[in-house]
Amino acid sequence: MQLTDLHGISALRITDGQEPQLLRYSTAADAEQLTELLAEFRAAYADQPDVRIDVTR
């Protein structure tokens, strides 16, 4: 995968009836960094089903 611009990665806690809470945000400038950050985010929040990980460009 080749990235042509910056990607943002966020972890959001989603709770019924409340605004999403931003837990963590990082940026990735290339595919390798994006892969590493996604692995970190997934490991950190794996046991928290109310946390969603989003990637934006």
Coordinates of N, CA, C and O in Angstrom, one line a residue:
M1 N 0.8 -1.2 0.0 CA 0.0 0.0 0.0 C 0.9 1.2 0.0 O 1.8 1.3 0.8
Q2 N 0.5 2.2 -0.8 CA 1.3 3.4 -0.9 C 0.4 4.6 -0.4 O -0.7 4.7 -0.9
L3 N 0.9 5.3 0.5 CA 0.2 6.5 1.0 C 0.7 7.7 0.3 O 1.9 7.9 0.1
T4 N -0.2 8.6 -0.1 CA 0.2 9.8 -0.8 C 0.0 11.0 0.0 O 0.5 12.1 -0.3
D5 N -0.6 10.9 1.2 CA -0.7 12.0 2.1 C -0.9 11.5 3.5 O -1.0 10.3 3.7
L6 N -1.0 12.4 4.4 CA -1.1 12.1 5.8 C -2.4 11.4 6.2 O -3.5 11.8 5.7
H7 N -2.3 10.5 7.1 CA -3.5 9.8 7.6 C -3.6 10.0 9.1 O -2.6 10.0 9.8
G8 N -4.8 10.3 9.6 CA -5.0 10.4 11.0 C -5.6 9.1 11.6 O -6.4 8.5 11.0
I9 N -5.2 8.8 12.8 CA -5.7 7.6 13.5 C -6.2 8.0 14.8 O -5.5 8.7 15.6
S10 N -7.5 7.7 15.1 CA -8.1 8.1 16.4 C -8.7 6.9 17.1 O -9.3 6.0 16.5
A11 N -8.7 7.0 18.4 CA -9.5 6.0 19.2 C -10.6 6.8 19.9 O -10.3 7.8 20.6
L12 N -11.8 6.4 19.7 CA -13.0 7.1 20.3 C -13.8 6.2 21.2 O -14.1 5.1 20.8
R13 N -14.1 6.7 22.4 CA -15.0 5.9 23.2 C -16.4 6.3 22.9 O -16.8 7.5 22.9
I14 N -17.2 5.3 22.5 CA -18.6 5.5 22.1 C -19.5 5.0 23.3 O -19.6 3.9 23.6
T15 N -20.3 6.0 23.9 CA -21.2 5.7 24.9 C -22.6 6.1 24.6 O -22.7 7.3 24.1
D16 N -23.6 5.3 24.7 CA -24.9 5.7 24.4 C -25.4 7.0 25.0 O -25.2 7.2 26.2
G17 N -25.9 7.8 24.2 CA -26.5 9.1 24.7 C -25.4 10.2 24.9 O -25.8 11.3 25.4
Q18 N -24.2 9.9 24.6 CA -23.1 10.9 24.9 C -22.3 11.2 23.6 O -22.2 10.3 22.7
E19 N -21.6 12.3 23.6 CA -20.7 12.6 22.5 C -19.5 11.6 22.6 O -19.1 11.3 23.7
P20 N -19.0 11.2 21.5 CA -17.8 10.4 21.5 C -16.6 11.1 22.2 O -16.5 12.3 22.1
Q21 N -15.9 10.3 23.0 CA -14.7 10.9 23.7 C -13.4 10.5 23.0 O -13.2 9.3 22.9
L22 N -12.6 11.4 22.6 CA -11.4 11.2 22.0 C -10.4 10.7 23.0 O -10.1 11.4 24.0
L23 N -9.9 9.5 22.9 CA -8.9 8.9 23.8 C -7.5 9.1 23.3 O -6.6 9.3 24.2
R24 N -7.3 9.0 22.0 CA -5.9 9.1 21.5 C -6.0 9.5 20.0 O -6.9 9.1 19.3
Y25 N -5.0 10.3 19.5 CA -4.9 10.7 18.1 C -3.5 10.7 17.7 O -2.6 11.1 18.4
S26 N -3.2 10.1 16.5 CA -1.9 10.1 16.0 C -2.0 10.3 14.5 O -3.0 10.1 13.9
T27 N -0.8 10.6 13.8 CA -0.8 10.7 12.4 C 0.3 9.8 11.8 O 1.3 9.5 12.5
A28 N 0.1 9.4 10.6 CA 1.0 8.5 9.9 C 1.3 9.1 8.5 O 0.4 9.5 7.8
A29 N 2.6 9.1 8.2 CA 3.0 9.7 6.9 C 3.3 8.7 5.8 O 3.4 9.0 4.7
D30 N 3.3 7.4 6.2 CA 3.6 6.4 5.3 C 2.9 5.1 5.7 O 2.4 4.9 6.8
A31 N 2.9 4.1 4.8 CA 2.2 2.8 5.1 C 2.8 2.1 6.3 O 2.1 1.5 7.1
E32 N 4.1 2.1 6.4 CA 4.7 1.3 7.5 C 4.3 1.9 8.9 O 4.0 1.2 9.8
Q33 N 4.3 3.2 8.9 CA 4.0 3.9 10.2 C 2.5 3.7 10.5 O 2.1 3.5 11.6
L34 N 1.6 3.7 9.5 CA 0.2 3.5 9.6 C 0.0 2.1 10.2 O -0.8 1.9 11.1
T35 N 0.6 1.1 9.6 CA 0.5 -0.3 10.1 C 0.9 -0.4 11.5 O 0.2 -1.1 12.3
E36 N 2.0 0.2 11.9 CA 2.5 0.1 13.3 C 1.6 0.8 14.3 O 1.3 0.2 15.3
L37 N 1.1 2.0 13.9 CA 0.1 2.7 14.8 C -1.2 1.9 14.9 O -1.7 1.8 16.0
L38 N -1.7 1.4 13.9 CA -2.9 0.6 14.0 C -2.7 -0.6 14.9 O -3.6 -0.9 15.7
A39 N -1.6 -1.3 14.8 CA -1.3 -2.4 15.7 C -1.3 -1.9 17.2 O -1.8 -2.6 18.1
E40 N -0.6 -0.8 17.4 CA -0.6 -0.2 18.8 C -2.0 0.1 19.3 O -2.3 -0.2 20.4
F41 N -2.8 0.8 18.5 CA -4.1 1.2 18.9 C -4.9 -0.1 19.2 O -5.6 -0.1 20.2
R42 N -4.9 -1.1 18.3 CA -5.7 -2.3 18.5 C -5.3 -3.0 19.8 O -6.1 -3.5 20.5
A43 N -4.0 -3.1 20.1 CA -3.5 -3.7 21.3 C -3.9 -3.0 22.5 O -4.4 -3.5 23.5
A44 N -3.9 -1.6 22.5 CA -4.2 -0.8 23.6 C -5.7 -0.9 24.0 O -6.1 -0.8 25.1
Y45 N -6.6 -1.0 23.0 CA -8.0 -0.9 23.2 C -8.7 -2.3 22.9 O -10.0 -2.3 22.8
A46 N -8.0 -3.3 22.7 CA -8.6 -4.6 22.4 C -9.7 -5.1 23.4 O -10.7 -5.7 23.0
D47 N -9.5 -4.8 24.7 CA -10.4 -5.3 25.7 C -11.5 -4.3 26.0 O -12.2 -4.4 27.0
Q48 N -11.6 -3.2 25.2 CA -12.6 -2.2 25.4 C -13.6 -2.1 24.2 O -13.3 -1.4 23.3
P49 N -14.7 -2.9 24.3 CA -15.6 -2.9 23.2 C -16.3 -1.6 22.9 O -16.9 -1.5 21.8
D50 N -16.2 -0.6 23.8 CA -16.9 0.7 23.5 C -15.9 1.6 22.8 O -16.2 2.8 22.7
V51 N -14.7 1.2 22.4 CA -13.8 2.0 21.7 C -13.7 1.7 20.3 O -13.6 0.5 19.9
R52 N -13.8 2.7 19.4 CA -13.8 2.5 18.0 C -12.5 3.2 17.5 O -12.1 4.3 17.9
I53 N -11.8 2.5 16.6 CA -10.6 3.1 15.9 C -10.9 3.5 14.5 O -11.5 2.7 13.8
D54 N -10.7 4.8 14.2 CA -10.9 5.3 12.9 C -9.7 5.8 12.3 O -8.7 6.3 12.9
V55 N -9.6 5.6 10.9 CA -8.5 6.1 10.1 C -9.1 7.1 9.1 O -10.1 6.8 8.4
T56 N -8.5 8.3 9.1 CA -9.0 9.3 8.1 C -7.8 9.8 7.3 O -6.7 9.7 7.6
R57 N -8.2 10.4 6.1 CA -7.2 10.9 5.2 C -7.5 12.3 4.9 O -8.5 12.8 4.9

